XYZ file of C-alpha atoms in Angstrom:
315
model
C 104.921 126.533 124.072
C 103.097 127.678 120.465
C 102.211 124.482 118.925
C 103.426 123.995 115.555
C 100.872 124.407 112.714
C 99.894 121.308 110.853
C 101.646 121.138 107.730
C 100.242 118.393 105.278
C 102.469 117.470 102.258
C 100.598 116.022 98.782
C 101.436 112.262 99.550
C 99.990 112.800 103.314
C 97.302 114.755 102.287
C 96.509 112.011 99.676
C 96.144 109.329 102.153
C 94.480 111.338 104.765
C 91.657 111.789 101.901
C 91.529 107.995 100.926
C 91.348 107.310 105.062
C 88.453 110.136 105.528
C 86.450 109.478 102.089
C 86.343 106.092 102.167
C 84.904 106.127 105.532
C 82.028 108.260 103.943
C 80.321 105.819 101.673
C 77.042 104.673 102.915
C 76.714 100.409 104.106
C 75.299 97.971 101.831
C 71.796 96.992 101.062
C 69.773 94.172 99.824
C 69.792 95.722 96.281
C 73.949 96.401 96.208
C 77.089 94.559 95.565
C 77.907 92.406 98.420
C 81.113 92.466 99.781
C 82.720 89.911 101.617
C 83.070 90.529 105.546
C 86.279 89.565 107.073
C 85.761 87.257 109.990
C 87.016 88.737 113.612
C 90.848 87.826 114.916
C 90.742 84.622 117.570
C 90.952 85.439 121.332
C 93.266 83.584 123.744
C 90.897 81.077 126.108
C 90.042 81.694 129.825
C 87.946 79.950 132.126
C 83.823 80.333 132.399
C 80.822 78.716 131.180
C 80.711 77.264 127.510
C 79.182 78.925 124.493
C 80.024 76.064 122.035
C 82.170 72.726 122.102
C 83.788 70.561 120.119
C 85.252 67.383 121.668
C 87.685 68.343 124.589
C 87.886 72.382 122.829
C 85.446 75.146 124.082
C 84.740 79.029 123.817
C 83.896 80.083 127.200
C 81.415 83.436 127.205
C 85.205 85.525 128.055
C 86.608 84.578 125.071
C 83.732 85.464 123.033
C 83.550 88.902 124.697
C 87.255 89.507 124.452
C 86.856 88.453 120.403
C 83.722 91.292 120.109
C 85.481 93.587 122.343
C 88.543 93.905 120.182
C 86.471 94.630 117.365
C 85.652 98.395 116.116
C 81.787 99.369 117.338
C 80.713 99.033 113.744
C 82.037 96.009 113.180
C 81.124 94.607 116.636
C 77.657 95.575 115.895
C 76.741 93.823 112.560
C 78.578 90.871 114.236
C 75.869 90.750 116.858
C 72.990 91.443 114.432
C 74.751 88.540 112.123
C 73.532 85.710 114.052
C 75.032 83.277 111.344
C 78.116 84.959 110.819
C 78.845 84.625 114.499
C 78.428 80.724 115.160
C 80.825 80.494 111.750
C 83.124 82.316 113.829
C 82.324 79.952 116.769
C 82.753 77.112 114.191
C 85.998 77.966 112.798
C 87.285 79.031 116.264
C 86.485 75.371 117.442
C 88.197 73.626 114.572
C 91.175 75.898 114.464
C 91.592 74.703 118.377
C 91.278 70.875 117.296
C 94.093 70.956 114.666
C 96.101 72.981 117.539
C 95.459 70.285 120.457
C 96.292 67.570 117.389
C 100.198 69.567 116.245
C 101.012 69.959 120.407
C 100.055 66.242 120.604
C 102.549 65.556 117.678
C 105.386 68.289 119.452
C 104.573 70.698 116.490
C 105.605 73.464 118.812
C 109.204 72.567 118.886
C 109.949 71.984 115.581
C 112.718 74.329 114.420
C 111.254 76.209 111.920
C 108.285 77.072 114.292
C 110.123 78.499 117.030
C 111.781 80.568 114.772
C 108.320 82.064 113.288
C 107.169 82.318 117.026
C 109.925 84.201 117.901
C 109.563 86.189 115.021
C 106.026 86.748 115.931
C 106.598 87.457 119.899
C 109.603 89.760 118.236
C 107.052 91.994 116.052
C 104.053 91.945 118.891
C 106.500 93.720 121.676
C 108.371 96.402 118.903
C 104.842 97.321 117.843
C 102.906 97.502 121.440
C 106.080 99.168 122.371
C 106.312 101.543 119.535
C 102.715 102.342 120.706
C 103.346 103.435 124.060
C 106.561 105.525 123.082
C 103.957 107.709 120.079
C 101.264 108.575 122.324
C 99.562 111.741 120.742
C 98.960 114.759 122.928
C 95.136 114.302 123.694
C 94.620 118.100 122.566
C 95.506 117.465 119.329
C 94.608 118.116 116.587
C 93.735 121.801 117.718
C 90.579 123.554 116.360
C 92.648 125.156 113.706
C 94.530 122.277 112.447
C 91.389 120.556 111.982
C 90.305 123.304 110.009
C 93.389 123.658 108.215
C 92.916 120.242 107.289
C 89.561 120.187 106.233
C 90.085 123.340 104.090
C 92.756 121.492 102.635
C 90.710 118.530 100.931
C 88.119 120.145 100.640
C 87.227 118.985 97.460
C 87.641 115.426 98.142
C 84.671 115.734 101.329
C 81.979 115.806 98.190
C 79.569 112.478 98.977
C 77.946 111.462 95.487
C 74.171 111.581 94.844
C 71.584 109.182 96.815
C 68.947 107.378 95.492
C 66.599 105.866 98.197
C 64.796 103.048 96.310
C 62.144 100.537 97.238
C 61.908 97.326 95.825
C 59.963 93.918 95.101
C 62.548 91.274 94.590
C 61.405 87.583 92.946
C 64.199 85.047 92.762
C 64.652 83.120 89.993
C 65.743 79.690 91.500
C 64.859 77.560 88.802
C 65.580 78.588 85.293
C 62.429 77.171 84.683
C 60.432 79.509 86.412
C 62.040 82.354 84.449
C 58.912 82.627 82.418
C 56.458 82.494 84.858
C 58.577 84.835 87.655
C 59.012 87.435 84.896
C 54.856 87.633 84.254
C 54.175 88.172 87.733
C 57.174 90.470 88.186
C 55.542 92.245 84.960
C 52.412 92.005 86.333
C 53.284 93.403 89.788
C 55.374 95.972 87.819
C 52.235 97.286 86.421
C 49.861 97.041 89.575
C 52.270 99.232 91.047
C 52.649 101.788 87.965
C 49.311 102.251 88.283
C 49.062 103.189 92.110
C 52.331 103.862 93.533
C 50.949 104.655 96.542
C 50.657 100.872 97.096
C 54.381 100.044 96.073
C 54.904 99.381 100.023
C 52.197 96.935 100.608
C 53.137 94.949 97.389
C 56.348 94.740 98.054
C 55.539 93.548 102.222
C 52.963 90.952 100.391
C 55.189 89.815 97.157
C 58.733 90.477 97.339
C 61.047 87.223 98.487
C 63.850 90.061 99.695
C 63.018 89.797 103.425
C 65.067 92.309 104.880
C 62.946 95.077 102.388
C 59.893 93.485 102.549
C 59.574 94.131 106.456
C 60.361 97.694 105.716
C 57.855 97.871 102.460
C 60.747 97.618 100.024
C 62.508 100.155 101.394
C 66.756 99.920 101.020
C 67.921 103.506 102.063
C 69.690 106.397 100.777
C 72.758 104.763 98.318
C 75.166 105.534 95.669
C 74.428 104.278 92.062
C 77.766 102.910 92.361
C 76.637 100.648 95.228
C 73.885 99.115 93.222
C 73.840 95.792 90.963
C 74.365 96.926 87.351
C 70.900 96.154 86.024
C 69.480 97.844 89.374
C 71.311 100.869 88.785
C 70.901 101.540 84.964
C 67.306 101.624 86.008
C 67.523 103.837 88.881
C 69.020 106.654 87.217
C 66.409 106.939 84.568
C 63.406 107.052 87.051
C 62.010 110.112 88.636
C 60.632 110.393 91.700
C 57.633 108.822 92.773
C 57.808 106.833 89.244
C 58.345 102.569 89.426
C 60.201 100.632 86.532
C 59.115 97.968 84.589
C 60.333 94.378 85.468
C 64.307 94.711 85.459
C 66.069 91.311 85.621
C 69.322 90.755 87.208
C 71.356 87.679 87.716
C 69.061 86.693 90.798
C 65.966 87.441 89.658
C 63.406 90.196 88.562
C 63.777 93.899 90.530
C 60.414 96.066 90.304
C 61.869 99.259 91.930
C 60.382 102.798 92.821
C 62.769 106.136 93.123
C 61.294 107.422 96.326
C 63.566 110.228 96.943
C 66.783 111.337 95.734
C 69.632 113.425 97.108
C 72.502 115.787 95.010
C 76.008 115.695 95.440
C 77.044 117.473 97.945
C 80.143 118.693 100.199
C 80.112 117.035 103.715
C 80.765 119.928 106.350
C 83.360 119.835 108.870
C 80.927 118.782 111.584
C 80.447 115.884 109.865
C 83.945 114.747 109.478
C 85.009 116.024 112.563
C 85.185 112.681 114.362
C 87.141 110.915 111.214
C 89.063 113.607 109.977
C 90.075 113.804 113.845
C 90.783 110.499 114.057
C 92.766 109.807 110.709
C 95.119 113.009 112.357
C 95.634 111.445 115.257
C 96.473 108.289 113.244
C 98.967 110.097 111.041
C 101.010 112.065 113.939
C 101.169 109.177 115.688
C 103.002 108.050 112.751
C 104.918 110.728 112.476
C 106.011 110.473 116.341
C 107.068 106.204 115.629
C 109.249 107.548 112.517
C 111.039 110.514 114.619
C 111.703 107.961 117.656
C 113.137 105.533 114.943
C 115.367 107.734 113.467
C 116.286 109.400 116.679
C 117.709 105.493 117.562
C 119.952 105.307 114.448
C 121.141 108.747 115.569
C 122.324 107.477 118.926
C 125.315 105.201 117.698
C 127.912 105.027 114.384
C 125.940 103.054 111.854
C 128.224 100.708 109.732
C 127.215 98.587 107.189
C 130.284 95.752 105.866
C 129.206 95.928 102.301
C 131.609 93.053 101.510
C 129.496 90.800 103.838
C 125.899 92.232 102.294
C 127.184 91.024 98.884
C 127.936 87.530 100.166
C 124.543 87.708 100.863
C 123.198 89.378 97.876
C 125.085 86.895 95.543
């Protein structure tokens, strides 16, 4: 049988963009706004050896591998690289077992108004896992030509902004005062490296209090101006190439930076949306699938609504 071609109205072709686009924006860096990371969803206990304790409450090395295994790659990555975030995790998981062990102790469980929000719960786990397994989507789709189809379609939302890669040498300001004497040697470093930029690297490995640049001699990666601090970015855009600032102070400190390459806007190509723009399809057929099955159940029986009873309700 012909498959049907993909047919994308406004409002689903909207939030197919917002899925794909905002997937395109490069991560943070030591010289951007920094976002808040949400912490990862507990995991139900099983047996094994302990990775932390509190009192009689443990996660066991299964738990902790269930917890990272639910997560998406990206996600499960920086968790592992995030040393701290992780034993906050491990922290919160312990104490969120304590208070548990303390409300079964007290018969919590049982109390009326908690059954009914666990049965509420249980109620919306099975429709959903169920609704899951009756929307599977055909694992041949989207075709070759729906993907293109798509792609052709928002076309003009696949354009990434310019990228600035900038280094930097970063001294904190953690006692107002110090301001004085942190901006002279940011000044100072400021003009060191005006005058030979070819040493901006080793400055900023030898000076700057940013670790995470330092180690890579300043260096924070292809960006957005958008994903820089204010004061950081009104500077970037004015430099050229090759060229360092003067001494630009934020609310954490002093920011000696050096444009060391710079990329236009562009259009990403299909190639490089292929696996998102793929993905966000699959995401909104198997929508599409749930909504038919849904209203293909109200089609089986007479619906019948009392509207005399409804207004009881309503008044």
């Amino acid at each position: 049988m012909k498959k049907p071609t993909l047919m994308l109205g406004a409002g689903a072709l909207a939030v197919l963009v917002v899925a794909v686009a905002l997937s395109l924006r490069p991560g943070s860096d030591p010289v951007a706004a920094q976002q808040p990371t949400p912490m990862p969803p507990p995991a139900p206990a099983s047996a094994g050896p302990a990775v932390a304790r509190l009192g009689n409450q443990q996660i066991d090395l299964a738990e902790l591998k269930s917890v990272l295994a639910s997560l998406p790659a990206e996600s499960r990555e920086q968790l592992r690289a995030n040393r701290g975030a992780l034993e906050t995790w491990l922290r919160s998981r312990l104490a969120q077992k304590a208070v548990l062990e303390q409300a079964d102790a007290q018969g919590w469980r049982q109390r009326p108004e908690v059954e009914q929000q666990t049965r509420a719960a249980a109620e919306q786990i099975v429709f959903r896992d169920y609704m899951l397994s009756v929307s599977q989507v055909p694992a041949d789709y989207p075709s070759a030509a729906e993907l293109q189809q798509a792609y052709d379609s928002g076309k003009a939302q696949w354009v990434t902004p310019p990228l600035y890669r900038v280094s930097q040498i970063f001294l904190a300001v953690n006692d107002p005062q110090n301001l004085d004497a942190v901006r002279r040697q940011a000044q100072d470093l400021s003009r060191r490296a005006q005058a030979a930029p070819g040493d901006f690297a080793a400055l900023a490995t030898q000076f700057s209090q940013d670790p995470d640049t330092a180690a890579r001699g300043g260096d924070s990666g292809l960006q957005p101006l958008q994903q820089l601090v204010p004061e950081v970015r009104g500077a970037v855009s004015r430099l050229k190439v090759g060229a360092v600032s003067d001494a630009v102070q934020s609310a954490a400190g002093f920011h000696v930076l050096k444009l060391t390459a710079q990329q236009p806007a562009r259009t990403a190509t299909l190639d490089e949306l292929r696996e998102r723009l793929t993905q966000a399809l699959r995401a909104q057929r198997q929508e599409q699938i749930a909504k038919a099955y849904l209203e293909g159940m109200l089609n089986t029986a007479t619906l019948s609504i009392d509207g005399a009873e409804l207004n009881k309700v309503l008044e």
